[in-house]
Coordinates of C-alpha atoms and ligand atoms in Angstrom, one line a residue:
M1 CA 12.5 -0.8 31.2
N2 CA 13.1 2.5 29.4
K3 CA 16.8 2.0 28.9
T4 CA 17.9 3.1 25.2
T5 CA 20.6 1.7 22.8
R6 CA 22.0 4.1 20.3
L7 CA 22.9 2.8 16.9
T8 CA 24.4 4.7 14.1
F9 CA 24.3 3.7 10.4
D10 CA 24.7 5.7 7.3
F11 CA 21.5 4.8 6.0
L12 CA 18.2 3.7 7.8
I13 CA 15.5 1.9 6.0
I14 CA 12.1 1.6 7.6
G15 CA 10.0 -1.3 6.2
S16 CA 11.1 -4.5 4.9
G17 CA 8.7 -5.1 1.8
G18 CA 9.9 -4.6 -2.0
A19 CA 10.4 -1.1 -2.1
G20 CA 12.6 -1.2 1.5
L21 CA 14.5 -4.2 0.7
T22 CA 15.5 -2.6 -2.8
S23 CA 16.3 0.3 -1.3
A24 CA 18.8 -1.3 1.1
L25 CA 20.4 -3.3 -1.6
K26 CA 20.9 0.1 -3.6
L27 CA 22.3 1.9 -0.8
A28 CA 24.5 -0.7 0.5
K29 CA 26.8 0.5 -2.3
L30 CA 27.4 3.5 -0.4
G31 CA 27.5 2.6 3.3
K32 CA 26.2 0.6 6.4
V33 CA 22.3 0.3 6.0
A34 CA 19.9 -0.8 9.0
V35 CA 16.4 -2.2 7.8
L36 CA 13.6 -2.1 10.6
S37 CA 11.0 -4.6 10.0
K38 CA 7.9 -4.5 12.3
R39 CA 7.5 -8.2 12.5
E40 CA 9.3 -10.7 10.8
A41 CA 11.4 -9.6 7.7
D42 CA 9.1 -11.4 5.1
N43 CA 6.0 -10.1 6.5
S44 CA 4.9 -7.4 3.9
N45 CA 2.5 -6.3 1.6
T46 CA 4.8 -7.2 -1.2
T47 CA 4.8 -10.8 0.2
K48 CA 1.0 -11.0 -0.3
A49 CA 0.9 -9.6 -4.0
Q50 CA -0.5 -12.1 -6.3
G51 CA -1.0 -10.6 -9.6
G52 CA 2.5 -9.6 -10.6
I53 CA 4.4 -6.8 -12.1
A54 CA 3.2 -4.9 -15.1
C55 CA 6.0 -4.2 -17.6
V56 CA 6.4 -3.9 -21.1
M57 CA 8.1 -7.1 -22.1
D58 CA 6.6 -7.9 -25.3
D59 CA 7.0 -6.7 -29.1
K60 CA 3.3 -6.1 -29.4
D61 CA 3.3 -3.8 -26.1
T62 CA 5.0 -0.4 -26.2
Y63 CA 5.7 2.3 -23.3
K64 CA 3.2 4.4 -25.0
D65 CA 0.3 2.1 -24.3
H66 CA 1.4 1.1 -20.8
V67 CA 1.6 4.8 -20.0
E68 CA -2.0 5.7 -21.8
D69 CA -3.4 2.9 -19.6
T70 CA -1.8 4.1 -16.5
L71 CA -3.0 7.7 -17.2
V72 CA -6.7 6.7 -18.1
A73 CA -6.9 4.5 -14.7
G74 CA -5.3 7.6 -12.9
A75 CA -8.2 9.7 -13.9
G76 CA -6.5 13.2 -14.4
M77 CA -4.3 12.9 -11.4
C78 CA -1.0 11.3 -12.6
K79 CA 2.1 13.3 -13.3
K80 CA 3.1 12.3 -16.7
N81 CA 6.7 12.8 -16.1
I82 CA 6.9 10.2 -13.6
V83 CA 4.6 7.6 -15.3
K84 CA 6.9 7.8 -18.2
K85 CA 10.5 7.3 -16.1
I86 CA 8.8 4.4 -14.2
I87 CA 7.8 2.6 -17.3
K88 CA 10.8 3.0 -19.2
K89 CA 12.6 1.9 -16.3
G90 CA 10.7 -1.2 -15.7
P91 CA 12.4 -3.8 -18.0
A92 CA 15.7 -2.8 -16.8
S93 CA 14.5 -3.3 -13.1
L94 CA 13.1 -6.7 -14.1
K95 CA 16.0 -8.0 -15.7
E96 CA 18.3 -7.1 -12.6
L97 CA 15.5 -8.9 -10.4
I98 CA 15.7 -12.0 -12.4
K99 CA 19.7 -11.6 -12.3
L100 CA 19.5 -11.7 -8.5
G101 CA 17.4 -15.1 -8.8
A102 CA 13.7 -14.3 -9.0
H103 CA 12.0 -16.6 -11.4
F104 CA 8.7 -15.7 -13.7
T105 CA 6.5 -18.2 -15.2
T106 CA 7.4 -18.7 -18.8
R107 CA 5.0 -19.7 -21.9
G108 CA 6.4 -23.3 -21.7
E109 CA 5.5 -23.7 -18.2
M110 CA 2.2 -22.7 -18.7
G111 CA 1.9 -25.1 -21.7
D112 CA 1.4 -22.4 -24.4
D113 CA 4.4 -24.0 -26.2
R114 CA 6.4 -26.5 -24.3
H115 CA 10.0 -25.0 -25.0
C116 CA 9.1 -21.4 -25.2
E117 CA 11.3 -19.6 -22.4
D118 CA 9.3 -16.3 -23.1
Y119 CA 7.6 -15.2 -20.2
H120 CA 3.8 -15.7 -20.0
L121 CA 2.0 -12.5 -19.5
G122 CA -1.2 -12.0 -17.7
R123 CA -4.0 -9.4 -18.1
E124 CA -5.6 -7.2 -15.2
G125 CA -8.3 -4.5 -15.0
G126 CA -7.6 -1.3 -16.9
H127 CA -4.7 -2.9 -19.1
H128 CA -5.3 -3.3 -22.7
K129 CA -2.5 -5.7 -23.5
R130 CA -1.5 -8.8 -21.7
R131 CA 1.8 -7.2 -19.9
V132 CA 1.9 -8.6 -16.1
L133 CA 4.6 -10.7 -15.5
H134 CA 3.8 -13.2 -12.7
A135 CA 5.2 -16.3 -10.8
G136 CA 2.1 -18.4 -10.8
D137 CA -0.2 -16.4 -8.5
I138 CA 2.6 -16.0 -5.8
T139 CA 4.6 -13.3 -7.5
G140 CA 5.3 -11.0 -4.2
T141 CA 6.6 -14.1 -2.1
E142 CA 9.2 -14.6 -5.3
I143 CA 10.0 -11.2 -5.2
Q144 CA 10.3 -10.6 -1.4
D145 CA 12.3 -14.1 -1.1
T146 CA 14.7 -13.2 -3.7
L147 CA 15.3 -9.4 -2.3
L148 CA 15.5 -10.8 1.5
R149 CA 18.3 -13.7 0.3
Q150 CA 20.2 -11.0 -1.4
C151 CA 19.9 -8.6 1.7
R152 CA 20.8 -11.2 4.2
E153 CA 23.9 -12.0 2.2
N154 CA 25.1 -8.6 2.0
E155 CA 27.6 -7.6 4.8
N156 CA 26.7 -3.9 4.7
I157 CA 22.9 -4.5 5.4
T158 CA 21.5 -5.5 9.2
I159 CA 18.0 -6.3 9.4
F160 CA 16.1 -5.5 12.5
E161 CA 13.2 -7.6 12.9
N162 CA 10.4 -7.1 15.5
Y163 CA 11.4 -3.4 15.3
A164 CA 8.3 -0.8 15.4
A165 CA 9.5 2.7 14.2
I166 CA 7.8 5.0 16.6
D167 CA 8.7 8.2 15.3
L168 CA 11.2 10.0 13.1
I169 CA 13.8 12.1 14.5
C170 CA 13.6 15.6 12.8
S171 CA 15.6 18.8 13.7
W172 CA 12.1 20.7 13.8
R173 CA 10.6 18.6 16.3
L174 CA 13.8 18.7 18.5
G175 CA 13.0 22.6 18.2
W176 CA 16.4 23.2 16.4
L177 CA 16.0 26.4 14.1
G178 CA 17.2 26.3 10.3
E179 CA 15.9 23.7 7.7
N180 CA 14.2 20.4 8.7
Y181 CA 16.3 17.5 8.6
C182 CA 15.8 13.9 9.4
L183 CA 18.4 12.5 11.8
G184 CA 17.1 9.0 12.2
A185 CA 14.2 7.5 14.0
Y186 CA 13.2 5.8 17.6
A187 CA 12.0 2.2 17.2
L188 CA 10.5 0.1 19.7
D189 CA 12.3 -3.3 20.1
T190 CA 9.3 -5.8 20.7
N191 CA 11.8 -8.5 21.6
T192 CA 12.9 -6.7 24.7
N193 CA 10.3 -3.7 24.8
K194 CA 13.5 -1.3 24.7
V195 CA 13.3 1.9 22.8
N196 CA 16.4 2.1 20.6
T197 CA 17.6 5.4 18.8
F198 CA 18.8 4.8 15.4
I199 CA 20.8 7.9 13.8
S200 CA 21.5 8.1 10.1
S201 CA 22.6 10.7 7.6
V202 CA 19.8 9.4 5.2
T203 CA 16.5 7.8 6.0
V204 CA 14.2 5.8 3.7
L205 CA 10.2 5.3 4.7
A206 CA 9.0 2.2 2.9
T207 CA 6.3 1.2 5.3
G208 CA 4.0 0.2 3.0
G209 CA -0.1 0.8 3.2
A210 CA -2.6 1.7 5.7
G211 CA -5.4 -1.1 4.9
K212 CA -6.0 -1.5 8.6
A213 CA -7.7 1.7 8.8
Y214 CA -10.6 0.0 7.4
L215 CA -12.6 -3.0 8.9
Y216 CA -12.5 -5.0 5.7
T217 CA -8.9 -5.2 3.9
S218 CA -6.8 -7.2 1.8
N219 CA -3.7 -6.4 3.7
P220 CA -1.6 -7.9 6.4
D221 CA -1.9 -6.7 10.1
I222 CA 1.0 -4.5 9.8
A223 CA -0.4 -2.1 7.3
C224 CA -1.0 0.6 10.0
G225 CA 0.1 3.8 7.9
A226 CA 3.0 4.2 10.1
G227 CA 5.0 6.1 7.4
V228 CA 2.4 8.6 6.7
A229 CA 1.8 9.0 10.3
M230 CA 5.4 9.8 11.3
A231 CA 6.2 11.7 8.3
Y232 CA 3.0 14.0 9.0
R233 CA 4.2 14.5 12.7
A234 CA 7.6 15.2 11.2
Y235 CA 5.9 18.1 9.2
A236 CA 6.3 16.6 5.5
K237 CA 3.6 17.0 3.1
I238 CA 0.8 14.5 2.8
V239 CA -1.2 14.3 -0.3
N240 CA -4.4 12.7 -2.1
M241 CA -5.0 10.3 0.9
E242 CA -8.9 10.5 -0.5
F243 CA -7.8 8.1 -3.1
F244 CA -7.9 4.8 -1.2
Q245 CA -8.2 1.8 -3.6
F246 CA -10.7 -1.2 -2.9
H247 CA -10.0 -4.2 -4.4
P248 CA -13.1 -5.5 -6.0
T249 CA -12.6 -9.2 -5.3
I250 CA -11.7 -10.4 -1.8
L251 CA -12.8 -14.3 -1.1
Y252 CA -16.2 -14.1 1.0
H253 CA -16.1 -16.7 3.5
P254 CA -17.0 -16.8 7.4
D255 CA -13.8 -18.9 7.8
V256 CA -11.4 -17.0 5.7
K257 CA -9.8 -13.8 6.9
S258 CA -8.7 -11.2 4.0
F259 CA -7.8 -13.6 0.9
L260 CA -7.4 -12.0 -2.4
I261 CA -8.8 -13.4 -5.6
S262 CA -6.3 -11.7 -8.1
E263 CA -7.6 -9.6 -10.9
A264 CA -5.5 -12.0 -13.2
V265 CA -8.4 -14.2 -12.6
R266 CA -10.5 -12.1 -14.6
G267 CA -7.4 -11.5 -16.9
E268 CA -8.0 -14.9 -17.9
G269 CA -11.6 -14.9 -18.6
A270 CA -13.5 -15.0 -15.1
L271 CA -16.8 -12.9 -15.3
L272 CA -18.3 -11.0 -12.3
K273 CA -22.1 -12.2 -11.7
I274 CA -24.9 -11.6 -9.2
K275 CA -27.4 -13.9 -8.1
D276 CA -31.1 -13.1 -9.0
K277 CA -34.0 -13.8 -6.9
R278 CA -34.2 -17.2 -8.6
G279 CA -30.5 -18.0 -7.9
R280 CA -29.6 -17.6 -11.3
L281 CA -26.1 -16.0 -11.9
I282 CA -26.3 -12.7 -13.9
K283 CA -23.8 -10.9 -15.7
F284 CA -23.6 -7.2 -14.9
M285 CA -20.5 -5.4 -15.7
H286 CA -21.5 -4.3 -19.3
R287 CA -24.0 -2.0 -17.6
Y288 CA -21.0 0.1 -16.3
H289 CA -18.2 -0.1 -18.5
E290 CA -17.2 -1.3 -22.0
M291 CA -14.3 -3.2 -20.5
K292 CA -16.7 -5.1 -18.5
S293 CA -15.1 -7.4 -15.9
L294 CA -11.6 -5.9 -16.8
A295 CA -12.7 -2.3 -16.1
P296 CA -10.4 -0.2 -14.2
R297 CA -10.5 -1.2 -10.4
D298 CA -12.5 1.7 -9.2
I299 CA -15.3 1.2 -11.6
V300 CA -15.2 -2.6 -10.8
A301 CA -15.4 -2.1 -6.9
R302 CA -18.1 0.6 -7.3
A303 CA -20.2 -1.5 -9.6
I304 CA -20.0 -4.3 -7.3
D305 CA -20.9 -2.1 -4.3
N306 CA -23.8 -0.7 -6.1
E307 CA -25.0 -4.4 -7.3
M308 CA -24.9 -5.9 -3.6
K309 CA -26.8 -2.7 -2.6
R310 CA -29.4 -3.0 -5.2
T311 CA -30.3 -6.6 -4.9
G312 CA -29.5 -6.6 -1.0
S313 CA -26.8 -9.4 -1.5
E314 CA -23.8 -10.4 0.8
C315 CA -21.4 -10.9 -2.2
V316 CA -21.1 -11.3 -5.9
Y317 CA -19.3 -14.1 -7.8
L318 CA -16.4 -14.6 -10.1
D319 CA -17.0 -17.3 -12.7
I320 CA -14.0 -19.0 -14.3
R321 CA -15.6 -22.2 -15.2
S322 CA -14.9 -21.3 -18.8
Q323 CA -11.5 -22.6 -17.9
S324 CA -10.3 -26.3 -17.2
E325 CA -9.1 -27.4 -13.9
D326 CA -5.7 -28.2 -15.3
F327 CA -5.0 -24.9 -16.8
L328 CA -6.4 -23.2 -13.3
K329 CA -4.0 -25.3 -11.3
K330 CA -0.9 -24.2 -13.2
R331 CA -1.9 -20.6 -13.4
F332 CA -3.5 -20.0 -9.9
P333 CA -2.1 -22.9 -7.8
N334 CA -2.4 -20.9 -4.4
I335 CA -6.0 -19.6 -5.3
F336 CA -7.1 -22.8 -6.3
S337 CA -5.8 -24.7 -3.1
E338 CA -7.2 -22.0 -1.0
C339 CA -10.5 -22.1 -2.6
Q340 CA -10.4 -26.0 -2.4
K341 CA -9.8 -25.5 1.6
I342 CA -13.2 -24.0 1.9
G343 CA -14.8 -26.8 -0.5
L344 CA -14.7 -24.8 -3.9
N345 CA -13.3 -26.1 -7.1
M346 CA -12.7 -23.0 -9.1
A347 CA -13.4 -24.9 -12.5
K348 CA -16.7 -25.9 -11.2
D349 CA -18.0 -23.6 -8.5
P350 CA -18.4 -19.7 -8.7
I351 CA -16.4 -17.9 -6.2
P352 CA -18.3 -15.5 -3.8
V353 CA -16.3 -12.2 -3.5
V354 CA -16.8 -8.8 -1.9
P355 CA -14.4 -5.5 -2.2
A356 CA -11.8 -4.7 0.7
A357 CA -9.6 -1.8 1.3
H358 CA -6.4 -2.7 -0.7
Y359 CA -3.9 0.2 -1.5
C360 CA -3.5 3.6 -0.6
C361 CA -2.7 5.8 -3.7
G362 CA -1.8 8.9 -1.6
G363 CA 0.9 9.3 0.7
I364 CA 4.1 11.4 1.6
K365 CA 4.6 13.9 -1.3
T366 CA 7.9 13.3 -3.1
D367 CA 9.5 14.4 -6.1
E368 CA 10.4 11.9 -9.0
N369 CA 13.6 10.9 -6.8
G370 CA 11.6 9.9 -3.8
F371 CA 12.9 13.1 -1.7
T372 CA 10.2 14.2 0.5
G373 CA 11.2 17.8 0.9
I374 CA 12.7 16.9 4.4
N375 CA 16.7 16.8 3.9
G376 CA 17.7 13.6 4.5
L377 CA 14.1 11.7 4.2
Y378 CA 13.2 9.9 1.5
A379 CA 9.9 7.6 0.6
A380 CA 9.3 4.6 -1.6
G381 CA 6.7 2.4 -2.3
E382 CA 2.8 2.5 -1.3
V383 CA 3.6 5.1 1.4
A384 CA 4.8 7.6 -1.2
C385 CA 3.0 9.7 -3.4
N386 CA 5.1 10.6 -6.5
G387 CA 2.0 11.0 -9.1
F388 CA 2.6 7.5 -10.5
H389 CA -0.8 6.1 -9.5
G390 CA -3.0 9.4 -9.9
A391 CA -6.6 8.8 -8.4
N392 CA -6.6 5.4 -9.0
R393 CA -3.7 2.8 -9.5
L394 CA -3.4 0.5 -12.6
A395 CA -3.3 -3.1 -11.4
S396 CA 0.1 -4.7 -10.8
N397 CA 1.8 -1.1 -11.2
S398 CA 2.9 -0.7 -7.9
L399 CA 5.4 -3.6 -7.5
L400 CA 7.0 -2.0 -10.5
E401 CA 7.1 1.2 -8.6
A402 CA 8.6 -0.5 -5.7
L403 CA 11.5 -1.9 -7.9
C404 CA 12.0 1.4 -9.9
V405 CA 12.0 4.3 -7.5
P406 CA 14.8 3.1 -4.9
K407 CA 17.1 3.5 -8.1
F408 CA 16.2 7.0 -8.6
I409 CA 16.5 7.3 -4.6
Y410 CA 20.1 6.0 -4.7
S411 CA 21.0 8.3 -7.5
D412 CA 20.0 11.4 -5.9
V413 CA 21.5 10.2 -2.7
K414 CA 24.7 9.7 -4.3
N415 CA 24.8 13.0 -5.7
K416 CA 23.7 14.9 -2.4
L417 CA 25.3 12.6 0.4
K418 CA 28.3 14.8 1.0
E419 CA 26.2 18.1 1.1
I420 CA 23.7 16.0 3.3
I421 CA 26.5 15.3 5.8
A422 CA 28.0 18.4 5.8
D423 CA 25.0 20.5 6.4
R424 CA 23.3 18.4 8.8
P425 CA 22.7 20.1 12.0
S426 CA 24.1 18.8 15.3
G427 CA 23.1 19.0 19.0
N428 CA 22.1 16.5 21.5
I429 CA 19.7 14.0 20.3
P430 CA 17.4 13.0 23.4
D431 CA 16.3 9.3 24.3
W432 CA 12.7 8.5 23.8
K433 CA 10.6 9.4 26.5
T434 CA 7.7 7.0 27.4
G435 CA 5.0 6.9 30.2
E436 CA 5.1 4.2 32.9
A437 CA 1.5 3.5 33.3
T438 CA 0.5 -0.3 32.3
D439 CA -2.8 -0.2 33.8
S440 CA -4.7 -3.1 32.2
D441 CA -8.2 -1.6 32.7
E442 CA -7.1 1.3 30.5
L443 CA -5.8 -0.8 28.0
V444 CA -9.5 -1.9 26.9
V445 CA -9.7 1.6 25.4
I446 CA -6.9 0.9 22.7
S447 CA -8.7 -2.0 21.3
H448 CA -12.0 -0.5 21.7
N449 CA -10.7 2.7 19.7
W450 CA -9.0 0.3 17.1
D451 CA -12.6 -1.2 16.3
E452 CA -14.7 1.9 16.2
I453 CA -11.9 3.9 13.8
R454 CA -12.0 0.8 11.5
R455 CA -15.8 0.3 11.7
F456 CA -16.7 4.1 10.7
M457 CA -14.1 4.2 8.2
W458 CA -15.6 1.4 6.4
D459 CA -19.3 2.8 6.8
Y460 CA -18.6 6.4 6.2
V461 CA -15.5 6.7 4.4
G462 CA -15.5 3.7 2.1
I463 CA -16.3 3.2 -1.6
F464 CA -19.4 5.5 -1.4
R465 CA -19.2 8.7 0.7
T466 CA -21.5 11.9 1.0
N467 CA -20.9 14.8 3.1
K468 CA -23.0 13.6 5.9
R469 CA -21.2 10.7 6.1
L470 CA -17.5 12.2 6.2
E471 CA -18.7 14.9 8.9
R472 CA -19.7 12.0 11.0
A473 CA -16.5 10.3 10.5
K474 CA -14.6 13.6 11.3
A475 CA -16.4 14.3 14.6
R476 CA -15.6 10.9 16.0
I477 CA -11.9 10.9 14.7
R478 CA -11.3 14.0 16.5
N479 CA -12.7 12.8 19.8
I480 CA -10.7 9.5 19.4
R481 CA -7.5 11.6 18.6
K482 CA -7.8 13.8 21.5
E483 CA -8.2 10.8 23.9
I484 CA -5.5 8.7 22.4
E485 CA -2.8 11.9 22.6
K486 CA -3.9 12.4 26.3
Y487 CA -2.9 8.7 27.3
Y488 CA -0.3 8.1 24.8
W489 CA 2.4 9.9 26.9
D490 CA 1.3 8.3 30.0
F491 CA 1.5 4.6 29.2
Y492 CA 4.5 2.6 28.6
V493 CA 4.9 2.5 24.8
T494 CA 3.5 -0.8 23.0
L495 CA 3.2 -2.0 19.8
D496 CA -0.7 -1.4 19.9
L497 CA -0.6 1.9 20.9
I498 CA 2.1 3.1 18.3
E499 CA -0.2 1.3 15.7
L500 CA -3.4 3.0 17.3
R501 CA -1.9 6.3 17.3
N502 CA -0.8 5.9 13.8
I503 CA -4.2 4.4 12.3
S504 CA -6.0 7.2 13.8
T505 CA -3.4 10.0 12.2
V506 CA -4.0 8.4 9.0
A507 CA -7.7 7.9 9.2
E508 CA -8.1 11.6 9.9
I509 CA -6.0 12.5 7.0
I510 CA -7.9 10.5 4.8
I511 CA -11.1 11.9 6.2
D512 CA -9.9 15.6 5.8
S513 CA -8.7 14.9 2.3
A514 CA -12.0 13.4 1.3
L515 CA -13.9 16.2 2.7
S516 CA -11.5 18.7 1.1
R517 CA -12.1 17.4 -2.7
K518 CA -15.6 18.6 -3.8
E519 CA -16.0 16.6 -6.7
S520 CA -15.8 12.6 -7.6
R521 CA -12.8 11.5 -9.4
G522 CA -11.0 8.0 -9.6
L523 CA -11.3 6.2 -6.2
H524 CA -12.9 9.1 -4.3
F525 CA -17.0 9.2 -5.2
N526 CA -18.9 11.6 -3.0
A527 CA -22.7 11.5 -3.8
D528 CA -23.1 15.2 -3.2
Y529 CA -20.4 15.9 -5.9
P530 CA -21.0 13.1 -8.1
D531 CA -19.1 14.5 -11.1
K532 CA -15.7 15.3 -11.9
N533 CA -14.8 19.2 -11.8
S534 CA -12.3 19.6 -14.6
K535 CA -10.7 22.3 -12.5
L536 CA -9.5 20.0 -10.1
A537 CA -7.7 17.8 -12.6
S538 CA -4.0 17.6 -11.4
V539 CA -4.9 19.5 -8.2
D540 CA -3.1 17.6 -5.3
T541 CA -5.0 17.5 -2.0
E542 CA -2.2 18.7 0.5
I543 CA -2.6 17.9 4.3
N544 CA 0.3 19.7 6.4
R545 CA 0.6 19.4 10.3
P546 CA 0.0 23.0 11.6
H547 CA 3.3 24.5 12.9
T548 CA 3.3 25.0 16.8
F549 CA 6.6 26.8 16.8
Ligands
SIN601 C1 -4.4 -8.5 -7.9 O1 -3.7 -9.7 -8.2 O2 -5.4 -8.6 -8.1 C2 -3.6 -7.4 -7.3 C3 -2.8 -6.7 -8.0 C4 -2.6 -5.5 -7.6 O3 -3.2 -5.0 -6.5 O4 -1.7 -4.6 -8.2

């Protein structure tokens, strides 16, 4: 059961979303690449992205304006250099993707001007301009398919599907002295239940987000915070995890699990409304922000939460009845048809929505080149925190980051590769050691702990926080983590166990980060410190694993 295969590649990419596949395509120019995908290669957060890619593509827009909107949304926590670097790289990255075969909706296709081949640009919360390039409302799928097709055709890239990374192989964890080096990773092949050892000169973590830490999320089931948890265990720095973004508008219906109603719907004129006691739909966003329904996401999610609590409502409504059925079918074909499946016609019926956990703005601390500080270890996409999103990500900036940062990683790796290979410590890398127990009575603990974590994270560490709630969450996670560590090494490693261990680690990091930020800023709102503290602007919350050697 416990036989190990050893595989050696120049580069190991963990994660097969936009950031992972773009990294793979870039690094394949320098050597052999392995891409690990926890499930099927197209099962990623990128695939689910609806809105699009924010990018300066129009004469009426400027880099300065996009930078400004990003910084305002980021509430004093963005790092200006990386914001400028990514935004300036945007158009070139987009053109490259288009050259690889990605198609984005044109104005002609939207019927603005029948023959116009300029891109149709959408608008989302916090953007003062139309700048979101999109492929209808399935932009992520278009990007994922394009990148995946290219990776599959590239003879330097091997994609391992149904391989769940368990832990990074780092020299410090092996007890080796000197600087910390990442030498690869252990991964469970869930096709065969064998743990394999992947050895690499450079590893890129691109595992996406951690929405599954919360009971309600827009994320796919894979989003269990694996990258942050593995990096933490490997002694990387984890920053700003208190800034967890809640998307304001997830479809609210008993038969539908986590379906996003894109912010782009508000960009085309949808208004947020709540039902009063007499069942009339009333606008409310003008009471919260001058940009009303198109205010930055943190403000909109908190406003909805507040309105629902104030009125005892189960949901609020998105009203896009101002647009024609013809337009909505063209602009939002996927959302239109999902709504139709539950008997709603967007052109005639207001859509019931609620907020849900959506995007982790914190993550593994990296420099502008995606370097984590551990030799040979890089991070890109949602798993990383390079200062682009600050305390609140501007809508549709994440796909832009996922396409640009791999290019910075590629340049950095190209410059340092010889050195990394020359200085890399060598020694015996042991196989993964797993327990043998498979007692089904005990397995109930895994599902129980999963449910418990997700429930208290939602109730105590969600949109509205207080010291008391955070302390309660801390007490619970401490016990659960102890319990998990106790049986983790006794039981034969399974995907459920790997994910539970990761989600519990990430949940504790989120709680600790939230407890240590004694102010409210961006996505982090604590009623015991309801205001911003100007002294804490730009001050990162850093969580490090204590050294035990
Ligand atoms: C959306 O389409 O509303 C999501 C876009 C994003 O999260 O950036």
